[in-house]
C-alpha cells in the first residue's frame, strides 16, 4: 500500500471517529455501569417474557422509540398520559396504532426494583429496541445511554413524524429537521423488515396511485400482487400486512436527548414525578 493511500485511509478513519464521537456527544454506552450494572439483563428478562406472548413486541417498541425521538428528541415525551398540563402525544394522529406501553411499564417496574430512580423511560426504549432487533435476527449496535425524561409532552409537535401519505421529499425534510440524512432514512426504514401495517396506510399505492388509475410503478410486480391479495380495493382498511422493506439506530437515538440535570428520571413512564 502506498503511503498516500495509507494516509487517506487514516484520514477517513479519523473523520469517522470524530463524527461518531460528535453525534454521541453526551450519551455513552457505559452510562449505567456503576449506577445500574444489570440494566441490560433486567430489560432482556422482561422483553423476552413479553415476546412469548406477543411476537410483535419488538416492532411495537422500536416504533414507539422512533415516534419519541422525532418529537422534542428522545426524551420519553410520547409515554406521558393526559394529565394537568400534559396534552398527551398518544392522542395525536401519528401515534395511532402505537402500542407496547404496558411492556415499558413492566420494564420500568423491574428496573425500579433493582436501581430505583436511575434508568430513564427514554433509555428503556433505546435498550429494548436494541435487544429485540438483535433477538429477531437484525443487526446489533452498542446502545448509547444517559437520556433523561421530559416533564412535558408536545402533542402539536407530532406533525414532525413522517406520514405514509408524504412523498420522499417531504419525508427526507422531516429526517433532515432532526439531523438525519438520506442514508439514515434508508437504513432506518429497514426497521420495517418486521412488524405490520394496516392496509389503510398503503392501499392508495396499490390501485389508483396519485389518481393515475394505476398502481405505484415503483412497487415490484410480484410483491404488488401479494399486497393486493391481502388488501383488496375497497376492502377492510384495518387488515394487517407484514412489512417488507432493512437499520442508523444510534443516530436516531441521539436526536436531542435531555442529559445532565435537564428533565428527570420518571418513576412511572406515564406521569411526570
Ligand atoms: C421513513 C418514514 C416512515 C414512515 C412513513 C413510516 C410509516 C409507517 C406506517 C404507516 C406503519 C404502519 C402503521 C399502522 O399500521 O398504523 C409503520 C409501522 C412500523 N414502523 Fe414505520 N415509518 C417510517 C419510519 C420508521 C422508522 C424510522 C422506524 C424505526 C426505526 C419504523 C418502525 C416501524 C415498525 C417496527 C412498524 C411496525 C409496528 C408494528 O408492527 O406494530 N418506522 N411505519
Ligand atoms: C446482577 O445480576 C447478577 C447475576 O445476574 C446478580 O448476581 C447480582 O446480584 C445482580 N445485581 C444487582 C444489583 O441486582
Ligand atoms: C382514481 O382517482 C382519480 C382521482 O381521485 C379518480 O378521478 C378516478 O376515477 C380513479 N380511478 C379509478 C379507476 O378508480
Ligand atoms: C396508544 C394510544 O394512546 N393511541 C391513541 C392514539 O390516538 C387515538 C385518537 O386519535 C386514540 O384513539 C388512541 O387510543
Short mmCIF file of C-alpha atoms and ligand atoms in Angstrom, two decimals:
data_model
loop_
_atom_site.label_atom_id
_atom_site.label_comp_id
_atom_site.label_asym_id
_atom_site.label_seq_id
_atom_site.Cartn_x
_atom_site.Cartn_y
_atom_site.Cartn_z
CA UNK A 1 0.00 0.00 0.00
CA UNK A 2 1.40 3.39 -0.89
CA UNK A 3 1.88 5.88 1.89
CA UNK A 4 -0.62 8.29 0.33
CA UNK A 5 -3.25 5.59 0.33
CA UNK A 6 -2.46 4.83 3.96
CA UNK A 7 -2.85 8.46 4.88
CA UNK A 8 -6.16 8.69 3.05
CA UNK A 9 -7.43 5.64 4.90
CA UNK A 10 -6.16 7.07 8.18
CA UNK A 11 -7.92 10.36 7.45
CA UNK A 12 -11.19 8.59 6.71
CA UNK A 13 -10.95 6.62 9.94
CA UNK A 14 -10.20 9.78 11.90
CA UNK A 15 -13.10 11.68 10.38
CA UNK A 16 -15.43 8.75 11.04
CA UNK A 17 -14.36 8.59 14.68
CA UNK A 18 -14.87 12.35 15.07
CA UNK A 19 -18.32 12.18 13.51
CA UNK A 20 -19.33 9.26 15.72
CA UNK A 21 -17.98 10.90 18.85
CA UNK A 22 -19.59 14.16 17.96
CA UNK A 23 -23.01 12.62 17.38
CA UNK A 24 -22.75 10.80 20.72
CA UNK A 25 -21.57 13.93 22.44
CA UNK A 26 -23.39 13.36 25.70
CA UNK A 27 -24.58 9.78 25.65
CA UNK A 28 -22.40 6.80 26.46
CA UNK A 29 -22.61 3.02 26.30
CA UNK A 30 -21.29 2.77 29.88
CA UNK A 31 -23.65 5.30 31.44
CA UNK A 32 -25.20 2.84 33.94
CA UNK A 33 -22.08 0.76 34.63
CA UNK A 34 -21.85 1.90 38.24
CA UNK A 35 -25.43 3.01 38.90
CA UNK A 36 -27.32 0.07 37.42
CA UNK A 37 -24.90 -2.59 36.18
CA UNK A 38 -27.64 -5.12 35.46
CA UNK A 39 -29.81 -2.81 33.40
CA UNK A 40 -29.44 -4.79 30.19
CA UNK A 41 -30.17 -8.18 31.72
CA UNK A 42 -33.20 -6.81 33.57
CA UNK A 43 -34.64 -5.33 30.36
CA UNK A 44 -33.79 -8.50 28.47
CA UNK A 45 -35.65 -10.66 31.01
CA UNK A 46 -38.84 -8.62 30.68
CA UNK A 47 -38.83 -8.31 26.88
CA UNK A 48 -38.05 -11.99 26.33
CA UNK A 49 -41.01 -12.85 28.51
CA UNK A 50 -43.18 -10.32 26.65
CA UNK A 51 -42.16 -11.77 23.31
CA UNK A 52 -43.56 -15.17 24.33
CA UNK A 53 -46.99 -13.56 24.40
CA UNK A 54 -46.55 -11.12 21.53
CA UNK A 55 -44.08 -11.75 18.73
CA UNK A 56 -44.72 -8.21 17.50
CA UNK A 57 -43.46 -6.54 20.70
CA UNK A 58 -40.06 -5.64 19.16
CA UNK A 59 -41.74 -3.91 16.25
CA UNK A 60 -44.08 -2.06 18.58
CA UNK A 61 -41.32 -0.79 20.88
CA UNK A 62 -38.90 0.32 18.16
CA UNK A 63 -41.72 2.28 16.61
CA UNK A 64 -42.51 3.98 19.94
CA UNK A 65 -38.76 4.85 20.20
CA UNK A 66 -38.87 6.35 16.70
CA UNK A 67 -42.01 8.39 17.39
CA UNK A 68 -40.49 9.53 20.70
CA UNK A 69 -37.23 10.68 19.09
CA UNK A 70 -38.92 12.69 16.34
CA UNK A 71 -40.95 14.81 18.79
CA UNK A 72 -38.74 17.01 21.03
CA UNK A 73 -35.90 14.48 20.80
CA UNK A 74 -35.57 11.10 22.56
CA UNK A 75 -36.97 12.32 25.87
CA UNK A 76 -39.73 9.85 26.68
CA UNK A 77 -42.37 12.50 25.94
CA UNK A 78 -44.52 10.08 23.94
CA UNK A 79 -45.16 7.93 27.02
CA UNK A 80 -46.87 10.62 29.12
CA UNK A 81 -50.62 10.21 29.50
CA UNK A 82 -53.01 13.15 29.61
CA UNK A 83 -52.81 15.00 32.92
CA UNK A 84 -52.90 18.50 34.25
CA UNK A 85 -50.61 20.43 31.89
CA UNK A 86 -49.90 17.34 29.77
CA UNK A 87 -51.56 17.14 26.35
CA UNK A 88 -50.63 13.57 25.51
CA UNK A 89 -48.84 12.81 22.25
CA UNK A 90 -50.62 9.46 22.29
CA UNK A 91 -53.85 11.19 21.27
CA UNK A 92 -52.37 12.63 18.09
CA UNK A 93 -52.98 11.02 14.70
CA UNK A 94 -49.42 9.75 14.01
CA UNK A 95 -49.46 7.75 17.22
CA UNK A 96 -52.39 5.73 16.09
CA UNK A 97 -51.68 2.08 16.45
CA UNK A 98 -48.54 2.66 18.52
CA UNK A 99 -48.53 0.03 21.20
CA UNK A 100 -46.35 -1.78 23.73
CA UNK A 101 -46.64 0.81 26.53
CA UNK A 102 -47.67 -1.85 29.04
CA UNK A 103 -44.38 -3.68 28.45
CA UNK A 104 -42.48 -0.41 29.05
CA UNK A 105 -44.31 -0.19 32.38
CA UNK A 106 -43.26 -3.76 33.22
CA UNK A 107 -39.62 -2.95 32.38
CA UNK A 108 -39.80 0.23 34.48
CA UNK A 109 -41.20 -1.67 37.46
CA UNK A 110 -38.46 -4.30 37.19
CA UNK A 111 -35.77 -1.61 37.00
CA UNK A 112 -37.16 0.43 39.89
CA UNK A 113 -36.86 -2.74 41.96
CA UNK A 114 -33.12 -3.10 41.34
CA UNK A 115 -31.98 0.51 40.87
CA UNK A 116 -34.71 2.98 41.81
CA UNK A 117 -34.75 6.38 40.17
CA UNK A 118 -31.84 5.65 37.86
CA UNK A 119 -32.85 4.44 34.39
CA UNK A 120 -34.95 6.81 32.28
CA UNK A 121 -38.01 5.82 30.30
CA UNK A 122 -36.37 7.27 27.19
CA UNK A 123 -33.39 4.91 27.68
CA UNK A 124 -35.71 1.95 28.25
CA UNK A 125 -36.99 2.38 24.69
CA UNK A 126 -33.46 2.51 23.29
CA UNK A 127 -32.31 -0.59 25.24
CA UNK A 128 -35.43 -2.62 24.47
CA UNK A 129 -35.17 -1.74 20.77
CA UNK A 130 -31.57 -2.95 20.55
CA UNK A 131 -32.27 -6.20 22.42
CA UNK A 132 -35.32 -7.03 20.35
CA UNK A 133 -33.86 -6.14 16.96
CA UNK A 134 -30.87 -8.41 17.71
CA UNK A 135 -33.07 -11.17 19.11
CA UNK A 136 -35.10 -11.10 15.91
CA UNK A 137 -32.12 -11.67 13.63
CA UNK A 138 -31.37 -7.99 12.95
CA UNK A 139 -28.07 -6.21 13.36
CA UNK A 140 -26.75 -5.22 16.74
CA UNK A 141 -25.19 -1.97 17.92
CA UNK A 142 -23.75 -0.53 21.11
CA UNK A 143 -26.70 1.30 22.55
CA UNK A 144 -25.91 4.81 23.77
CA UNK A 145 -27.40 5.77 27.16
CA UNK A 146 -27.88 8.66 29.54
CA UNK A 147 -31.10 10.24 28.26
CA UNK A 148 -33.37 11.87 30.79
CA UNK A 149 -37.16 12.15 30.70
CA UNK A 150 -39.12 15.22 29.78
CA UNK A 151 -41.53 16.96 32.12
CA UNK A 152 -43.71 17.92 29.15
CA UNK A 153 -45.35 16.43 26.10
CA UNK A 154 -45.75 18.13 22.71
CA UNK A 155 -48.89 16.92 21.02
CA UNK A 156 -48.75 19.57 18.28
CA UNK A 157 -45.14 18.52 17.62
CA UNK A 158 -46.24 15.08 16.42
CA UNK A 159 -46.58 16.55 12.93
CA UNK A 160 -42.77 16.05 12.80
CA UNK A 161 -43.39 12.30 12.50
CA UNK A 162 -43.24 11.17 8.84
CA UNK A 163 -46.57 10.08 7.40
CA UNK A 164 -47.26 7.26 4.90
CA UNK A 165 -49.06 9.82 2.73
CA UNK A 166 -46.00 12.00 2.25
CA UNK A 167 -43.56 11.80 -0.63
CA UNK A 168 -39.83 11.15 -0.43
CA UNK A 169 -39.02 14.86 -0.47
CA UNK A 170 -41.31 15.57 2.48
CA UNK A 171 -40.02 12.60 4.46
CA UNK A 172 -36.40 13.50 3.68
CA UNK A 173 -37.10 17.01 5.01
CA UNK A 174 -38.51 15.61 8.27
CA UNK A 175 -35.39 13.48 8.72
CA UNK A 176 -33.08 16.39 8.00
CA UNK A 177 -35.03 18.52 10.50
CA UNK A 178 -33.83 16.13 13.23
CA UNK A 179 -30.31 15.86 11.83
CA UNK A 180 -30.71 12.58 9.95
CA UNK A 181 -29.66 12.22 6.32
CA UNK A 182 -30.97 10.12 3.45
CA UNK A 183 -28.64 7.24 4.37
CA UNK A 184 -30.23 7.20 7.82
CA UNK A 185 -33.64 7.32 6.20
CA UNK A 186 -32.96 4.25 4.07
CA UNK A 187 -31.27 2.31 6.86
CA UNK A 188 -33.91 3.12 9.48
CA UNK A 189 -36.70 2.22 7.10
CA UNK A 190 -35.13 -1.23 7.41
CA UNK A 191 -37.00 -1.46 10.71
CA UNK A 192 -39.95 -2.28 8.50
CA UNK A 193 -38.50 -5.74 7.92
CA UNK A 194 -40.50 -6.67 10.97
CA UNK A 195 -43.88 -5.64 12.20
CA UNK A 196 -47.05 -4.98 10.31
CA UNK A 197 -49.01 -2.21 8.70
CA UNK A 198 -52.73 -1.72 8.19
CA UNK A 199 -53.95 -1.73 4.57
CA UNK A 200 -55.33 1.78 5.08
CA UNK A 201 -51.77 3.12 5.32
CA UNK A 202 -50.66 1.95 1.86
CA UNK A 203 -53.68 0.84 -0.21
CA UNK A 204 -53.52 4.17 -2.09
CA UNK A 205 -50.38 2.84 -3.80
CA UNK A 206 -51.90 -0.45 -4.94
CA UNK A 207 -54.76 0.54 -7.25
CA UNK A 208 -55.02 4.23 -8.05
CA UNK A 209 -51.74 5.91 -7.18
CA UNK A 210 -52.00 9.72 -7.27
CA UNK A 211 -55.25 9.41 -9.24
CA UNK A 212 -53.45 7.71 -12.15
CA UNK A 213 -55.78 4.69 -12.22
CA UNK A 214 -52.65 2.53 -11.89
CA UNK A 215 -50.57 1.21 -9.01
CA UNK A 216 -47.39 2.90 -7.86
CA UNK A 217 -44.95 1.89 -10.64
CA UNK A 218 -42.07 1.56 -8.17
CA UNK A 219 -43.59 -1.46 -6.42
CA UNK A 220 -42.20 -4.83 -7.55
CA UNK A 221 -44.94 -6.55 -9.57
CA UNK A 222 -44.90 -9.86 -7.69
CA UNK A 223 -44.96 -8.02 -4.36
CA UNK A 224 -47.81 -5.85 -5.69
CA UNK A 225 -49.85 -8.98 -6.39
CA UNK A 226 -49.22 -10.26 -2.86
CA UNK A 227 -50.24 -6.95 -1.32
CA UNK A 228 -53.37 -6.72 -3.48
CA UNK A 229 -54.46 -10.13 -2.26
CA UNK A 230 -54.08 -9.03 1.35
CA UNK A 231 -55.64 -5.62 0.74
CA UNK A 232 -58.41 -5.77 -1.91
CA UNK A 233 -59.53 -2.48 -3.45
CA UNK A 234 -62.22 -1.07 -1.16
CA UNK A 235 -61.61 -3.83 1.40
CA UNK A 236 -61.16 -3.60 5.14
CA UNK A 237 -58.53 -0.91 5.86
CA UNK A 238 -57.76 -2.48 9.24
CA UNK A 239 -56.40 -5.72 7.77
CA UNK A 240 -52.74 -6.20 8.68
CA UNK A 241 -49.96 -6.95 6.16
CA UNK A 242 -46.41 -7.95 7.05
CA UNK A 243 -44.00 -5.13 6.38
CA UNK A 244 -41.20 -5.93 3.99
CA UNK A 245 -38.79 -3.15 3.40
CA UNK A 246 -33.65 -3.46 6.03
CA UNK A 247 -31.11 -0.39 10.38
CA UNK A 248 -28.69 4.04 11.83
CA UNK A 249 -30.30 3.32 15.20
CA UNK A 250 -27.58 5.19 17.09
CA UNK A 251 -28.14 8.34 15.06
CA UNK A 252 -31.86 8.22 15.70
CA UNK A 253 -31.36 7.58 19.41
CA UNK A 254 -29.15 10.67 19.56
CA UNK A 255 -31.80 13.12 18.49
CA UNK A 256 -31.72 15.95 21.03
CA UNK A 257 -31.72 13.89 24.24
CA UNK A 258 -32.13 15.60 27.60
CA UNK A 259 -28.94 14.97 29.59
CA UNK A 260 -27.11 16.11 32.71
CA UNK A 261 -29.56 17.81 35.08
CA UNK A 262 -32.20 18.56 32.43
CA UNK A 263 -35.53 16.79 32.79
CA UNK A 264 -35.86 13.97 35.29
CA UNK A 265 -35.89 10.19 35.74
CA UNK A 266 -39.56 9.33 35.87
CA UNK A 267 -40.61 6.66 38.32
CA UNK A 268 -43.71 5.96 36.21
CA UNK A 269 -43.22 6.37 32.46
CA UNK A 270 -46.81 7.60 32.05
CA UNK A 271 -46.51 10.51 34.54
CA UNK A 272 -44.07 13.23 35.47
CA UNK A 273 -42.73 12.82 39.02
C1 LIG B 1 -39.40 6.89 6.97
C2 LIG B 1 -40.58 7.28 7.39
C3 LIG B 1 -41.56 6.30 7.97
C4 LIG B 1 -42.86 6.16 7.62
C5 LIG B 1 -43.59 6.96 6.59
C6 LIG B 1 -43.40 5.08 8.40
C7 LIG B 1 -44.70 4.64 8.33
C8 LIG B 1 -45.19 3.54 8.97
C9 LIG B 1 -46.55 3.07 8.86
C10 LIG B 1 -47.64 3.69 8.04
C11 LIG B 1 -46.67 1.96 9.62
C12 LIG B 1 -47.93 1.14 9.85
C13 LIG B 1 -48.72 1.82 10.95
C14 LIG B 1 -50.13 1.33 11.09
O1 LIG B 1 -50.45 0.22 10.66
O2 LIG B 1 -50.91 2.08 11.65
C15 LIG B 1 -45.39 1.73 10.21
C16 LIG B 1 -45.10 0.69 11.05
C17 LIG B 1 -43.89 0.48 11.63
N1 LIG B 1 -42.82 1.37 11.61
FE1 LIG B 1 -42.60 2.92 10.37
N2 LIG B 1 -42.43 4.59 9.21
C18 LIG B 1 -41.29 5.30 9.00
C19 LIG B 1 -40.09 5.16 9.65
C20 LIG B 1 -39.87 4.23 10.64
C21 LIG B 1 -38.67 4.18 11.44
C22 LIG B 1 -37.51 5.18 11.36
C23 LIG B 1 -38.82 3.11 12.28
C24 LIG B 1 -37.88 2.60 13.35
C25 LIG B 1 -36.57 2.72 13.30
C26 LIG B 1 -40.09 2.50 11.99
C27 LIG B 1 -40.58 1.37 12.59
C28 LIG B 1 -41.81 0.80 12.32
C29 LIG B 1 -42.22 -0.52 12.80
C30 LIG B 1 -41.36 -1.50 13.57
C31 LIG B 1 -43.53 -0.71 12.38
C32 LIG B 1 -44.44 -1.91 12.68
C33 LIG B 1 -45.09 -1.68 14.04
C34 LIG B 1 -45.98 -2.82 14.48
O3 LIG B 1 -45.95 -3.92 13.91
O4 LIG B 1 -46.74 -2.59 15.45
N3 LIG B 1 -40.70 3.22 11.01
N4 LIG B 1 -44.50 2.70 9.81
C1 LIG B 2 -26.90 -8.52 38.86
O1 LIG B 2 -27.01 -9.77 38.30
C2 LIG B 2 -26.18 -10.74 38.88
C3 LIG B 2 -26.29 -12.01 38.11
O2 LIG B 2 -27.30 -11.95 37.17
C4 LIG B 2 -26.58 -10.93 40.34
O3 LIG B 2 -25.73 -11.89 40.95
C5 LIG B 2 -26.47 -9.61 41.05
O4 LIG B 2 -26.97 -9.74 42.37
C6 LIG B 2 -27.27 -8.56 40.34
N1 LIG B 2 -27.01 -7.27 40.94
C7 LIG B 2 -27.97 -6.42 41.24
C8 LIG B 2 -27.57 -5.12 41.82
O5 LIG B 2 -29.15 -6.69 41.03
C1 LIG B 3 -58.57 7.32 -9.50
O1 LIG B 3 -58.58 8.51 -8.74
C2 LIG B 3 -59.00 9.65 -9.51
C3 LIG B 3 -58.79 10.89 -8.66
O2 LIG B 3 -59.22 10.65 -7.32
C4 LIG B 3 -60.45 9.43 -9.92
O3 LIG B 3 -60.89 10.54 -10.68
C5 LIG B 3 -60.53 8.17 -10.77
O4 LIG B 3 -61.89 7.90 -11.08
C6 LIG B 3 -59.95 6.98 -10.00
N1 LIG B 3 -59.86 5.85 -10.91
C7 LIG B 3 -60.30 4.64 -10.59
C8 LIG B 3 -60.11 3.57 -11.62
O5 LIG B 3 -60.80 4.39 -9.50
C1 LIG B 4 -51.77 4.30 22.20
C2 LIG B 4 -52.77 5.38 22.17
O1 LIG B 4 -52.99 6.05 23.17
N1 LIG B 4 -53.37 5.59 21.00
C3 LIG B 4 -54.33 6.65 20.80
C4 LIG B 4 -53.92 7.47 19.60
O2 LIG B 4 -54.87 8.45 19.31
C5 LIG B 4 -56.16 7.96 19.07
C6 LIG B 4 -57.03 9.14 18.73
O3 LIG B 4 -56.54 9.81 17.64
C7 LIG B 4 -56.68 7.19 20.28
O4 LIG B 4 -57.94 6.64 19.99
C8 LIG B 4 -55.71 6.08 20.62
O5 LIG B 4 -56.10 5.43 21.80
#
